[in-house]
Structures are given as structure tokens and as C-alpha cells.
Coordinates of C-alpha atoms in Angstrom, one line a residue:
Chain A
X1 CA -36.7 94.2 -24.5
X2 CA -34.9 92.7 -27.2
X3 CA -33.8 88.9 -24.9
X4 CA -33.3 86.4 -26.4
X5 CA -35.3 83.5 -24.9
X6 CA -34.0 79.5 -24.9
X7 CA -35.3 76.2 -23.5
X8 CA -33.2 74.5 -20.9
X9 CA -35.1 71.8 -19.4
X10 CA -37.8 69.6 -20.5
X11 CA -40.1 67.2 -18.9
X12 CA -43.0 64.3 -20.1
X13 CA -45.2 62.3 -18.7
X14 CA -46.9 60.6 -22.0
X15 CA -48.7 58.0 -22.6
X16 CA -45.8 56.2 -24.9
X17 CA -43.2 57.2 -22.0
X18 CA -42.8 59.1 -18.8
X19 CA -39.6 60.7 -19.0
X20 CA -37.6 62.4 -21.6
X21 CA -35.3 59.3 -22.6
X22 CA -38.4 57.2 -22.9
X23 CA -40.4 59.5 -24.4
X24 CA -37.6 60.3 -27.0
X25 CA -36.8 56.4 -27.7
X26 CA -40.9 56.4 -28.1
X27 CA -41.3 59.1 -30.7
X28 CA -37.9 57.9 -33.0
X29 CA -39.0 54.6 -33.5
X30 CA -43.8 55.6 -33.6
X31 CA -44.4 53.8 -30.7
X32 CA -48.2 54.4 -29.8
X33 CA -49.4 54.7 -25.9
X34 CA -52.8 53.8 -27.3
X35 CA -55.1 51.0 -25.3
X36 CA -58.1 49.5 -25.3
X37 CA -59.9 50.6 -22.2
X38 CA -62.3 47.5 -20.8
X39 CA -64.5 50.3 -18.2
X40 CA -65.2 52.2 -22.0
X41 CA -66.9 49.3 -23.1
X42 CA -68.6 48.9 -20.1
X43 CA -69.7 52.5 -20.0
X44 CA -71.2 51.7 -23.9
X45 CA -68.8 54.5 -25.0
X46 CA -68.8 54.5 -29.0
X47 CA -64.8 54.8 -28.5
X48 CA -63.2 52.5 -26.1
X49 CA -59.0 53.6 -26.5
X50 CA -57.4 56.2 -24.5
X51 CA -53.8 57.3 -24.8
X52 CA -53.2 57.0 -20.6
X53 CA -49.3 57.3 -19.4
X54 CA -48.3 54.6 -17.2
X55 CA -48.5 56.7 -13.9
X56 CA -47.9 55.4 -10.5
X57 CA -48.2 57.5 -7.9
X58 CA -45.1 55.9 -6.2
X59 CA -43.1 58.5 -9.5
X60 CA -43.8 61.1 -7.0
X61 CA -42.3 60.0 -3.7
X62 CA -39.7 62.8 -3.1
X63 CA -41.1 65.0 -5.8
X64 CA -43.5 66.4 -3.4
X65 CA -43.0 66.0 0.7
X66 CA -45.0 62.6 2.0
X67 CA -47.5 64.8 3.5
X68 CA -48.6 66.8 0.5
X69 CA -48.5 63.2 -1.8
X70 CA -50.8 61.5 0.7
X71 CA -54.2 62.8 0.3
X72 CA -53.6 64.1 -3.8
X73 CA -56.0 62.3 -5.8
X74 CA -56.2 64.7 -8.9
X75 CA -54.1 62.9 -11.8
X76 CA -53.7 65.8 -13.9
X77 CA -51.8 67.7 -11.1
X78 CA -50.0 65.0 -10.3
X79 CA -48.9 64.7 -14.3
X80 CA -48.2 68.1 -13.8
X81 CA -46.1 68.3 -10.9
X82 CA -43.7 65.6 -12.4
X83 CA -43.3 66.9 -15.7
X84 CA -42.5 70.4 -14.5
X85 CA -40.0 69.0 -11.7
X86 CA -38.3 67.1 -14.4
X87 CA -37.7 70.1 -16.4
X88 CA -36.7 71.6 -13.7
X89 CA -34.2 69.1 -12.6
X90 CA -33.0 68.7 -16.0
X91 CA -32.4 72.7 -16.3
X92 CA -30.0 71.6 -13.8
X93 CA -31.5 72.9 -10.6
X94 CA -32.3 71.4 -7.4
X95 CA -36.0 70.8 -6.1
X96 CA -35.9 72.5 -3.0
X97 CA -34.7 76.3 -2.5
X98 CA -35.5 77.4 0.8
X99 CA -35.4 80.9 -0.9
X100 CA -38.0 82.6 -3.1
X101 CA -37.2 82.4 -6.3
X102 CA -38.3 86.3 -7.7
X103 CA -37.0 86.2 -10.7
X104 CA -38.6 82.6 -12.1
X105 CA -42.5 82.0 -12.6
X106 CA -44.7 79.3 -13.5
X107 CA -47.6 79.6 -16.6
X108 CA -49.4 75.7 -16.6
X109 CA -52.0 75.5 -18.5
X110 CA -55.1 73.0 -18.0
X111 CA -58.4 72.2 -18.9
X112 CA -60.5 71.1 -16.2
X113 CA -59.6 69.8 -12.9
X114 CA -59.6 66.2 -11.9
X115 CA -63.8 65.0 -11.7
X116 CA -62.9 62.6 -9.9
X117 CA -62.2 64.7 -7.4
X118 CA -65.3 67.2 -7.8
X119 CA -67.7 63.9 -7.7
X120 CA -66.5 63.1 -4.1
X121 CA -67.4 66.7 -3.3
X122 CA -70.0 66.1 -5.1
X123 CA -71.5 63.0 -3.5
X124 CA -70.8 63.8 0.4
X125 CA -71.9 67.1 0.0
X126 CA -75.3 65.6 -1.6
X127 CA -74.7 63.0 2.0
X128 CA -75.1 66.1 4.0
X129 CA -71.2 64.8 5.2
X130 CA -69.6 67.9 3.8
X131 CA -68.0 67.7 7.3
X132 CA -65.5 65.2 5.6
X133 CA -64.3 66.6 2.8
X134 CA -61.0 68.1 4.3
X135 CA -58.6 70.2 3.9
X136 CA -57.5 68.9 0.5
X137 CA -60.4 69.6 -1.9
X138 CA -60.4 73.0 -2.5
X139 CA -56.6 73.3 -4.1
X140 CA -57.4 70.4 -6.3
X141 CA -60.6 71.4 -7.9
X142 CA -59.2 75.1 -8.5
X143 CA -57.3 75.4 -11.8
X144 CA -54.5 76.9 -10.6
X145 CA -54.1 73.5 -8.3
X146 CA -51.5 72.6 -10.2
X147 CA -49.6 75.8 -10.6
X148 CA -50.1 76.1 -6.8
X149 CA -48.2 72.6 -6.1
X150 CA -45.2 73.3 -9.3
X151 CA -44.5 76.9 -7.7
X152 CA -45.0 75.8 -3.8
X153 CA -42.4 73.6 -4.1
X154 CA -39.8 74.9 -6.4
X155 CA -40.6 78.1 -4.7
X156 CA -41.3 80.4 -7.3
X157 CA -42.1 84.1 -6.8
X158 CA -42.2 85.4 -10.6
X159 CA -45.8 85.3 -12.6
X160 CA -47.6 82.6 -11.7
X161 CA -50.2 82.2 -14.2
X162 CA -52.5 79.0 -15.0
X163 CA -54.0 79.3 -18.3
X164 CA -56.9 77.9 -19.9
X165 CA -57.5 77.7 -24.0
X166 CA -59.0 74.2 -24.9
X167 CA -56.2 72.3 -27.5
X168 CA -54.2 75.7 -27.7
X169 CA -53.4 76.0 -23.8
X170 CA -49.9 74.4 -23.9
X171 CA -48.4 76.3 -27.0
X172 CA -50.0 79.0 -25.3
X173 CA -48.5 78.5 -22.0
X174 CA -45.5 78.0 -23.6
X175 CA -45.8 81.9 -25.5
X176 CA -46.6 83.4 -22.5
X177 CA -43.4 82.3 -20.7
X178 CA -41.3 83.4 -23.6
X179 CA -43.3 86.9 -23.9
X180 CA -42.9 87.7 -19.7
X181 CA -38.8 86.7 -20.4
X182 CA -38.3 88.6 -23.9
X183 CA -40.1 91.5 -22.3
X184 CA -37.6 91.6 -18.9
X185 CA -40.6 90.4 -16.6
X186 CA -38.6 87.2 -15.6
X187 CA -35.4 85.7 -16.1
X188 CA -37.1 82.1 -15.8
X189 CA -40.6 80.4 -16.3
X190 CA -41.7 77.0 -16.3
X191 CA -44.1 76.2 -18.5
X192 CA -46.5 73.6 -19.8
X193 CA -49.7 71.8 -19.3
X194 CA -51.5 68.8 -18.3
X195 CA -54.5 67.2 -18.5
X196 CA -56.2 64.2 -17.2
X197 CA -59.4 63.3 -19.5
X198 CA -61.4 60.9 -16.7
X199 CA -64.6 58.9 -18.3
X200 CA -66.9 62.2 -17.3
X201 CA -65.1 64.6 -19.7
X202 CA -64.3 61.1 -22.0
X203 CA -68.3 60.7 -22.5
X204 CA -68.9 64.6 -23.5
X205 CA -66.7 64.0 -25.9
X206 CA -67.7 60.6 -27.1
X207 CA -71.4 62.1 -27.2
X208 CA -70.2 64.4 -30.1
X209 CA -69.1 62.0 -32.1
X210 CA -65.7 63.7 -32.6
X211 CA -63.9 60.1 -31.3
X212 CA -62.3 57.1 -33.0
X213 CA -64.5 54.4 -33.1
X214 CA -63.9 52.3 -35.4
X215 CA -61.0 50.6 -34.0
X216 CA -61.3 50.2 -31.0
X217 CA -59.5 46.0 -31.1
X218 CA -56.7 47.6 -32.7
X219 CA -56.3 50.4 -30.4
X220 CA -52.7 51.3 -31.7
X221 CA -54.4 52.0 -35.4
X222 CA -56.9 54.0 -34.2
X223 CA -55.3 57.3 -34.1
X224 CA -54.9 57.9 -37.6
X225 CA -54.3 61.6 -38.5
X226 CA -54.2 62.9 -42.1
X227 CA -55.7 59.4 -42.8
X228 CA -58.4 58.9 -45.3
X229 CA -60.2 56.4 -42.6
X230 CA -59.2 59.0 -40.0
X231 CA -62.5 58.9 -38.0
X232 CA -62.2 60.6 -35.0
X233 CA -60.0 61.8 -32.7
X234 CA -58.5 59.4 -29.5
X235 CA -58.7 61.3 -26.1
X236 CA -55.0 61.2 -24.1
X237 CA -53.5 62.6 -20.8
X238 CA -50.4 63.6 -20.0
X239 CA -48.6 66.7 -19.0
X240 CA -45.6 68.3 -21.0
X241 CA -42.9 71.2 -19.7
X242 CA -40.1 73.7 -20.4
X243 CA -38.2 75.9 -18.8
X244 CA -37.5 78.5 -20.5
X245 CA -35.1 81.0 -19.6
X246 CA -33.3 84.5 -20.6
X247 CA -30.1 83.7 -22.4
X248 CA -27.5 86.0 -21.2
X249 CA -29.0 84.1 -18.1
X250 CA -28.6 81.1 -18.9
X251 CA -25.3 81.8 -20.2
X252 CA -23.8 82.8 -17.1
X253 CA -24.8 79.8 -15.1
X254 CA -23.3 77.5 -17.8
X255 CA -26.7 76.1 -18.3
X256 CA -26.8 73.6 -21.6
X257 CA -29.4 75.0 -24.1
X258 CA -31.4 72.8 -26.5
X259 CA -33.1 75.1 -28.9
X260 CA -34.6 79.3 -29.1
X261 CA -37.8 79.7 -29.2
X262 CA -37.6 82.7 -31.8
X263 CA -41.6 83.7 -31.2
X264 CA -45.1 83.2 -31.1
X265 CA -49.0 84.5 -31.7
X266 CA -52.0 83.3 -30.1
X267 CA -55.2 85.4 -31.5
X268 CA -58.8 84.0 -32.3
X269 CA -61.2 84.1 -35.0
X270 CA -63.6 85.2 -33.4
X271 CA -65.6 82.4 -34.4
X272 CA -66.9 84.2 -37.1
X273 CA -66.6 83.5 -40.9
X274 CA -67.0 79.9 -40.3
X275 CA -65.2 79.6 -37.1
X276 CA -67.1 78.4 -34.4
X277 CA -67.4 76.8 -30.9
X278 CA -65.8 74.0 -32.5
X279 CA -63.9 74.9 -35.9
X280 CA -61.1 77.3 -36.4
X281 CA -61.7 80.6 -38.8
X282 CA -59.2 79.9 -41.6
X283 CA -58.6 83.7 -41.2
X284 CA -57.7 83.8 -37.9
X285 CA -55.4 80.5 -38.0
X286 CA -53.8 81.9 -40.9
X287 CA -53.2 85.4 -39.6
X288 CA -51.4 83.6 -36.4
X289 CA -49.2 81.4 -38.2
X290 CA -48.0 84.6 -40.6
X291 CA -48.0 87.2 -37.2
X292 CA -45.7 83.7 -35.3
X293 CA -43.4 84.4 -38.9
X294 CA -43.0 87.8 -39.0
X295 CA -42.6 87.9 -34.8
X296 CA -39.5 85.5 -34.9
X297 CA -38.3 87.0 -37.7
X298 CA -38.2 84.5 -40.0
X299 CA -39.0 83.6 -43.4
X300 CA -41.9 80.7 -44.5
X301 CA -39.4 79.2 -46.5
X302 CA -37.2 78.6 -43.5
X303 CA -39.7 76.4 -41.8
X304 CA -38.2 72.3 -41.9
X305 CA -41.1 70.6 -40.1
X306 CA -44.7 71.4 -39.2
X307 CA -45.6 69.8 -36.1
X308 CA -49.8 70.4 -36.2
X309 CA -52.6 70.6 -34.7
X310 CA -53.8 67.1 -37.2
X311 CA -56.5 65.3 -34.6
X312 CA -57.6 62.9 -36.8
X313 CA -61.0 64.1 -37.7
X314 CA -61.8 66.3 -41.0
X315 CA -60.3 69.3 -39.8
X316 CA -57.1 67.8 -40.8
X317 CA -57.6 68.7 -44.5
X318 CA -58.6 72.5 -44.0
X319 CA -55.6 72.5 -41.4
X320 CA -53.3 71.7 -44.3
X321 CA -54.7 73.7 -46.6
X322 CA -54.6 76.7 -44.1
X323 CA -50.9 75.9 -43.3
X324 CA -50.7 76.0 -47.2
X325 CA -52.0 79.5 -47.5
X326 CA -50.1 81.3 -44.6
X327 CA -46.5 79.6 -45.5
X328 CA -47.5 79.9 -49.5
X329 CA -45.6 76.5 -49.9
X330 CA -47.4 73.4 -51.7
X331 CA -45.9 70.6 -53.8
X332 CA -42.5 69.2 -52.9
X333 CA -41.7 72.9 -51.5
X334 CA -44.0 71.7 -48.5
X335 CA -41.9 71.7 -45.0
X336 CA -42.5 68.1 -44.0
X337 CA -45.3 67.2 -41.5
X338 CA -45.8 65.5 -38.4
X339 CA -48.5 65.0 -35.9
X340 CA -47.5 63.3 -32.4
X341 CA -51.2 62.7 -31.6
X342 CA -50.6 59.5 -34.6
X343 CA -49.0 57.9 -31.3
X344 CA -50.2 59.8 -28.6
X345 CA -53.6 60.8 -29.2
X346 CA -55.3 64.2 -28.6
X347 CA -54.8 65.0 -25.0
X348 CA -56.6 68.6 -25.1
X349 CA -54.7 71.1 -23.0
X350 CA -51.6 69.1 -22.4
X351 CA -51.3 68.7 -26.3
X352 CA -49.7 71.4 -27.3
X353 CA -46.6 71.3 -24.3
X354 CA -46.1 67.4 -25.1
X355 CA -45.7 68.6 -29.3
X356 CA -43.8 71.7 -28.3
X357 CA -41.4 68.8 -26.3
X358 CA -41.1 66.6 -28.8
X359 CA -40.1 69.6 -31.5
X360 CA -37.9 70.7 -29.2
X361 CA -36.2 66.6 -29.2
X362 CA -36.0 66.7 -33.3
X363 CA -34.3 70.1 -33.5
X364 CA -31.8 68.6 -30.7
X365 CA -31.5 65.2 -32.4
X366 CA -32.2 65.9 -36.0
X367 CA -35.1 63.5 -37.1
X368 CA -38.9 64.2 -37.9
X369 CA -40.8 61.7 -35.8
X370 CA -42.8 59.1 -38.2
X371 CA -47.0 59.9 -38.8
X372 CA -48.0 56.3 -37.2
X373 CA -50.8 54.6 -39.2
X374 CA -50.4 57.0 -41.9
X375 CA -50.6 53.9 -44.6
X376 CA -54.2 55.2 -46.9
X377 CA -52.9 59.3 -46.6
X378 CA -56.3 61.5 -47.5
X379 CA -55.3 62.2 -51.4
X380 CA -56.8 65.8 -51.0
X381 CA -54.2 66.7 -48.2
X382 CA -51.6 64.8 -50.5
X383 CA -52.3 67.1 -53.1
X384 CA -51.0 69.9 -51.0
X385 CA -48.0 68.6 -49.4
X386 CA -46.5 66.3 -51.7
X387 CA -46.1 62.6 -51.1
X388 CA -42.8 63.1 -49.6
X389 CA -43.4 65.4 -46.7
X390 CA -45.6 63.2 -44.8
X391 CA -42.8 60.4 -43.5
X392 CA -44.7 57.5 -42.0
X393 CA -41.2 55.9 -40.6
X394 CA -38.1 58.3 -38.9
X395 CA -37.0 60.6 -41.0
X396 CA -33.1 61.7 -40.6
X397 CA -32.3 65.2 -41.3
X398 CA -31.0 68.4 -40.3
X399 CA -33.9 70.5 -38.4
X400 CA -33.4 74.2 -37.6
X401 CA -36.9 75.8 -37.4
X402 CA -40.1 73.9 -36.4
X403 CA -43.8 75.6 -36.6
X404 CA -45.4 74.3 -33.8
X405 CA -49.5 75.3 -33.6
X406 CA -52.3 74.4 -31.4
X407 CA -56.2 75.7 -32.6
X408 CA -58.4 74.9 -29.4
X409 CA -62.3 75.0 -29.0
X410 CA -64.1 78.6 -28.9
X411 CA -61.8 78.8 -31.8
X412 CA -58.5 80.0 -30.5
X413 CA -55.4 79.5 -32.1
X414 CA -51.6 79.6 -31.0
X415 CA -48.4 79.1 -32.9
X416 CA -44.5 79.0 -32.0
X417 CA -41.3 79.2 -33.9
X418 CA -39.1 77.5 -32.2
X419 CA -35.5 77.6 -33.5
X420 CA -31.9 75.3 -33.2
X421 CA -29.5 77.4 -30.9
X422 CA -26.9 79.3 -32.5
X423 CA -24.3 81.4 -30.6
Chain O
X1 CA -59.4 54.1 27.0
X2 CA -56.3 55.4 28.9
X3 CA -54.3 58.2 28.1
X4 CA -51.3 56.2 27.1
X5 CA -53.7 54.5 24.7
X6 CA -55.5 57.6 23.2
X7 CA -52.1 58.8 22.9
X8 CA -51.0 55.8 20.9
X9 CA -53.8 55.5 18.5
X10 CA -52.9 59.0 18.1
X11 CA -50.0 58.5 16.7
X12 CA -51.0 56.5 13.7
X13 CA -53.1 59.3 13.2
X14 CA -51.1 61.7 12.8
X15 CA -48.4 59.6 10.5
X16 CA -49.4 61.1 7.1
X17 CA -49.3 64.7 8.3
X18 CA -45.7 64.7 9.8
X19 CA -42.6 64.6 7.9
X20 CA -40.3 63.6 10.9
X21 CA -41.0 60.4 11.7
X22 CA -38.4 60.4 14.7
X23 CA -40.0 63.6 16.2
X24 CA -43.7 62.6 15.9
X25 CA -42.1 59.0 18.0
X26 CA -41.2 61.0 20.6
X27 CA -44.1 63.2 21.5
X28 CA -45.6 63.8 24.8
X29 CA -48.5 65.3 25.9
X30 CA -46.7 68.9 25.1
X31 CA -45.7 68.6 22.1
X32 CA -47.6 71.2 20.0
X33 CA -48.7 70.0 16.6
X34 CA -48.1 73.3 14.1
X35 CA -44.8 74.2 16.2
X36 CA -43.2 71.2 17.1
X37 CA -44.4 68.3 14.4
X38 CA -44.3 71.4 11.4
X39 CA -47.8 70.3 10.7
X40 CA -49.5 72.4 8.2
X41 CA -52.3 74.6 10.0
X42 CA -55.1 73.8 7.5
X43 CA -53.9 69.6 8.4
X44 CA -55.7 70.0 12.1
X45 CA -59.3 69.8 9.9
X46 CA -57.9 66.4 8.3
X47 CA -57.0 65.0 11.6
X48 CA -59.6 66.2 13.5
X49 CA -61.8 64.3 10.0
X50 CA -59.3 61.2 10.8
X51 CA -59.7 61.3 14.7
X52 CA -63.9 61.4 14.4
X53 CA -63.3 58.1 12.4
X54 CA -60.5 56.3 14.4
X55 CA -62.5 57.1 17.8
X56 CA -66.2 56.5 16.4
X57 CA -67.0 60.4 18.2
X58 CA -67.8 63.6 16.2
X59 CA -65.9 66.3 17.4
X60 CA -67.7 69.6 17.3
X61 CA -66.3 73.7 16.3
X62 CA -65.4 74.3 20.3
X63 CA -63.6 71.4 20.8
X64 CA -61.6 71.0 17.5
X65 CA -60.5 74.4 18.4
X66 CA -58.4 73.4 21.5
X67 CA -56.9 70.6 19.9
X68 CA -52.9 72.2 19.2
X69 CA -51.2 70.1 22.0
X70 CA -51.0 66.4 21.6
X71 CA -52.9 66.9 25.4
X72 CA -55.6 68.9 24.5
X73 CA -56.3 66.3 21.5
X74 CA -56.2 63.4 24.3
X75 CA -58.3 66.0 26.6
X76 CA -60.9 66.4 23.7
X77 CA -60.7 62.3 22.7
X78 CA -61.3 61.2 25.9
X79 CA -63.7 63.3 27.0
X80 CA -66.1 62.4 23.7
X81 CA -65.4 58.7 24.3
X82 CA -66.8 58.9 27.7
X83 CA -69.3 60.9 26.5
X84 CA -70.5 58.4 24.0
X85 CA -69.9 55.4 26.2

């Protein structure tokens, strides 16, 4: 016990750029992945934007042999498999080991598996052709599809975990890995999560009237978190990954390290004293960011950027004002604040690994990515943070520790420290 | 259908399910799917699903359990098409 634990690779596949150059190019200069989505209108959907990457299925020839690519249909796998390879290549490794590797495992979160692929169970098994399905259902309509296909072919033989905790699974996924490392269970994991929102789980959510409506022709204005016309969240998909690795380990094969994660809590409130299915206790969101503190060893005042949960609906405001309480800051002593889903969108379980990414490319690069359409801020979160910690454009500066949190339906909460490396 | 032609129309069926391109050219009527073409065992269900289609037969449990040899599968094909004919 005791191991320090760093991040060596990283992987994206976002809807404002597949790829970590892209994707960093994307979040320097607020570009939004946000479109106007014609089938939402036809479907009489009250919000009609996605944030969708630009995926082609072609990105996976020689990610995945020929044989397993030709009959995958389920998108968030496939987000999955990429983003997790490309972390895994950039960790400087090669796909294919023909050994196992025992001393690496996998934790990839998601939320639901592709229902695109459970309605054509669905509708032949309803055809009395259940005959037809194949051989290729079953491992993508289980969750742990897409850890199945990540570990399969990197050949992993650690913990191989998928996890499952609404908006909080890839911050989660993200402590797990770190936890099975600092505590000498592995010397590696990759971790992440991905999520493909298709117009079935789309519609739940647009029936609850938690989704951006109200600009749906400017779909590039219509995530607006921390807004005062902030009106709704935009659904996204994507997939985000790490590896993360012991670093006396990744000290002695030379690997290059871009940032610590120093620790991490996930708890819940218990969804009482006013949490809920659907709204985080203030108790238990608080008691997670200040167990994440004292874990990494840190102190609130050390904090340089706060990369939030911020979805764009009125949760925003009691967000801050939670933040507030556990890191007793306020004013100009406020660490600044970002949220990627201004760009992005909320893309549920593969939220929190695409945000843990992108705090992982300002510590390395030393910029807080802008709050896209933040132009009417909500005075009352103002009021708390100070006009100046909410940049709307790139913001250079010197970034040591980021807060990263994630609070997820059934009111479940997760926050990381993550830290600059220093030897 | 002859057996040269069952055996080509075979082939194509078996495309997406082989990584070795050159081997699955050269097969004959011993070649043995799992050992020889690598295909994955829980594959034979798809093809057997792809063969039912390309051949306009249905293939039932008894028969789709003989079918490892590129000759049993011709066996099995040609023995449903003339059935059906």
C-alpha cells in the first residue's frame, strides 16, 4: 500500500474530436460537437441536438480483427473499444500480446447497452425467427460487452470490472483503477467509459423534460451550463480512457507520465435529506468532495480548477453552492470553473472519463478550457464564485490540482484529485 | 448444384469469419473450419444463419452438427437443396 498511482495514456472519441490531438485542439479553442438532429424532429422530440462523435466504423479496421468488426453493431462498444486502444497505444504499448497480461485489468463503465441492438432481438424474437439472431447478440447486449472486447484483445488478465453508476460511472471507473493499483491489486488498469444515447434512451429522457429545448436551430448554443437561460441538459455519446499505472512501474519502463491521480471517494446520499432518484443530497456530495481532499492529501485551497458535474439544468446552482461548502472558498478565493458538457453535452456514463481526459490535457498543457455560451452567467452562482472564475474564452495558467466530480441518478456521487506529476 | 459450386458459394460465405484470406482460397473438401480456417467455434451458428440464407434451405440441430469440414457442409448443402428441389 502506499503506490503512487499516474496516468500514461489517454484516449477520446467526442463528439468535438475523436482522438487526443483533435480533441485537445477542440477543448482550447470551445469548439462544440453539438447538432441539430433532423430524425429528433421527426420523432416530435421536445429537444432535437445531440452531441454525436463523428464515428465511422472504418476507425476500427485493425483495432479489432475483421472477423470480430463485421457483425458489431453496438456503438457504445465500439466508442469504447477505440478510446481504450488509443490509451493503450499512447501508454506506449502494442495492441496485440499473445501473452496474458496478469498484472493489468480493465474497469469500463457504461450505462445501457446499444438498443439498437436489443430491438433486433427484440423484433425477430417477437417473428418467432429467434433462429437468426446469431452468435453475436448476447456479448453486445451484456454490459460487460465492452469490457469483454477492450480486455479480449489487449489480453488482459487483472480485474476486469464493468461498472454501472448513471453520470458518476466514469470518475468512478476511473477511482476504482487507481484504488486496485494503490492497494498492490495491479500494476495497470485501463479505465473509462462509454456511452451511446440511441433515440430510445433519448426519448426517456426528453419525456422528463430534463433536455434543452429551446434551441434547438442554434444547436451549438444550446448547451449552456451555469447559464441563466440554461434549460436543460443536451444528451452526448462518446467514450473516454486512461491508463493508469503504478509508478515505480511505470518508471522502469521509461513510460512518459502526464499527471497523479492523488485520490478519490465515491459514496451516496442515500437519497435521503433531499436526495433523490434524481437530485444529489448536498450532504452526501459534500462529504465526497471533503473524503476525495483529505484521501489525496491535499488541502481545498490547493484546488486550481473545478471541472463539474454543471449539466445545464437547475442543479447547476446548488452544485456550486455545494462545491462552495466542502472547499469553504467563495468570492475571488473561488478555484476557477469549467464544465466540458458547454461543448460536449451530457453524455451520461461516458461523462465523467471524457472530463477526467480533458483535466488530465489542462494540467499537461496549462490552460482551463473556456465555459462555451456562458454569455448571461446565473447571478446567484456568480455570487459564489466571483466573476472571474468562470472564463468563457481559454484561460492560460499554471494548473497543478484539478477536482474532477461526477453526481449520477439514484444519487451517487464520485470525486477525483487528480494532480501535475512531480518526481 | 455441383459440388465445385456449393463449394464456391461457400466460400463467400465463409469470408467474414476467416482472417486468412489466402488459406480460406485454398480450401478443399478437408479443410476443417475451427482447426484449419481458426474460425471461432461459436462462428459455425453464424454461418450455418448465412448458409440457410445463401441456399434458401433451413438447416436443422442434426445436421448443423456435422458441418466442421468444408465436406460435411457441402454434404449437408446439397443434400437440403435436393431435398427442397
Amino acid at each position: 500500500m502506499g503506490g503512487r498511482v499516474v496516468v500514461t495514456g489517454l484516449g477520446v472519441v467526442s463528439p468535438n474530436g475523436i482522438g487526443i490531438p483533435d480533441f485537445l485542439q477542440a477543448i482550447q479553442n470551445g469548439v462544440s460537437g453539438i447538432k441539430f438532429v433532423p430524425e429528433y424532429e421527426e420523432l416530435k422530440f421536445n429537444c432535437q441536438v445531440s452531441g454525436t462523435p463523428a464515428f465511422e466504423w472504418e476507425q476500427l479496421r485493425n483495432y479489432i480483427p475483421e472477423t470480430s468488426l463485421y457483425g458489431l453493431k453496438g456503438k457504445g462498444i465500439a466508442f469504447g473499444i477505440k478510446a481504450a486502444l488509443d490509451a493503450w497505444m499512447d501508454a506506449g504499448n502494442e495492441i496485440y500480446s499473445p501473452h496474458t497480461l496478469w498484472d493489468t485489468g480493465c474497469v469500463f463503465g457504461s450505462s445501457v447497452s446499444d438498443t439498437d441492438v436489443i430491438k433486433n432481438a427484440i423484433t425477430r424474437v417477437d417473428a418467432k425467427e429467434s433462429k437468426k439472431l446469431g452468435s453475436r447478440v448476447v456479448e453486445q447486449i451484456m454490459n460487460s460487452g465492452v469490457t469483454a472486447y477492450i480486455s479480449g484483445r489487449l489480453g488482459l488478465g487483472n480485474k476486469i470490472v464493468n461498472n454501472s453508476a448513471a453520470c458518476a460511472t466514469g470518475t468512478q471507473s476511473v477511482l476504482m483503477g487507481y484504488e486496485y493499483i494503490k492497494f498492490g491489486m495491479a500494476k495497470r488498469m485501463v479505465v473509462g467509459s462509454c456511452e451511446y444515447v440511441d433515440k430510445y434512451i433519448f426519448g426517456g429522457f426528453d419525456s422528463m423534460r430534463v433536455l434543452s429545448r429551446k434551441f434547438n436551430h442554434e444547436p451549438q448554443k444550446a448547451s449552456r451550463p451555469m447559464s441563466l437561460t440554461a434549460g436543460g441538459f443536451v444528451p452526448g455519446s462518446g467514450a473516454g480512457a486512461l491508463v493508469l499505472e503504478d509508478l515505480d512501474y511505470a518508471l522502469a519502463r521509461g513510460a512518459k507520465i502526464y499527471a497523479e491521480i492523488l485520490g478519490g471517494s465515491t459514496n451516496s446520499g442515500g437519497q435521503r435529506n433531499g436526495g433523490s432518484m434524481t437530485a444529489p443530497a448536498a450532504d452526501g456530495v459534500i462529504k465526497c468532495i471533503n473524503e476525495a481532499i483529505k484521501l489525496s492529501n491535499i488541502d481545498a485551497s490547493e484546488i486550481d480548477l473545478v471541472s463539474g458535474h454543471l449539466t445545464a439544468t437547475i442543479a447547476d446552482k446548488f452544485e456550486i453552492e455545494n462545491w462552495s461548502k466542502a472547499l469553504k472558498r467563495s468570492g475571488d478565493a473561488f478555484p476557477m470553473v469549467n464544465s466540458l458538457k458547454s461543448m460536449v453535452g451530457h453524455s451520461l456514463s461516458a461523462a465523467g472519463s471524457l472530463e477526467t481526459v480533458a483535466a488530465v490535457l489542462q494540467i499537461v498543457n496549462n490552460f482551463v478550457h473556456p465555459n462555451v455560451n456562458l454569455d448571461d452567467p446565473n447571478p446567484e452562482i456568480i455570487e459564489i464564485t466571483g466573476e472571474n472564475n468562470l472564463p468563457t474564452k481559454k484561460i492560460n495558467r499554471e494548473i497543478n490540482i484539478v477536482a474532477k466530480a461526477n453526481f449520477g441518478f439514484g444519487d451517487v456521487n464520485t470525486c477525483l484529485i487528480i494532480s501535475k506529476y512531480n518526481n | 448444384m455441383s459440388r465445385e459450386e456449393i463449394l464456391s458459394e461457400l466460400k463467400k460465405v465463409l469470408v467474414p469469419y476467416t482472417e486468412n484470406k489466402e488459406m480460406l482460397a485454398g480450401i478443399t473438401e478437408e479443410t476443417d473450419l475451427i482447426k484449419d480456417l481458426n474460425i471461432n467455434s461459436a462462428n459455425l451458428v453464424d454461418i450455418i444463419i448465412d448458409a440457410e440464407s445463401q441456399y434458401n434451405i433451413e438447416i436443422d440441430f442434426d445436421s448443423a452438427e456435422k458441418m466442421y469440414t468444408v465436406g460435411n457442409c457441402i454434404d449437408v448443402i446439397a443434400e437440403k437443396i435436393n431435398h427442397s428441389a
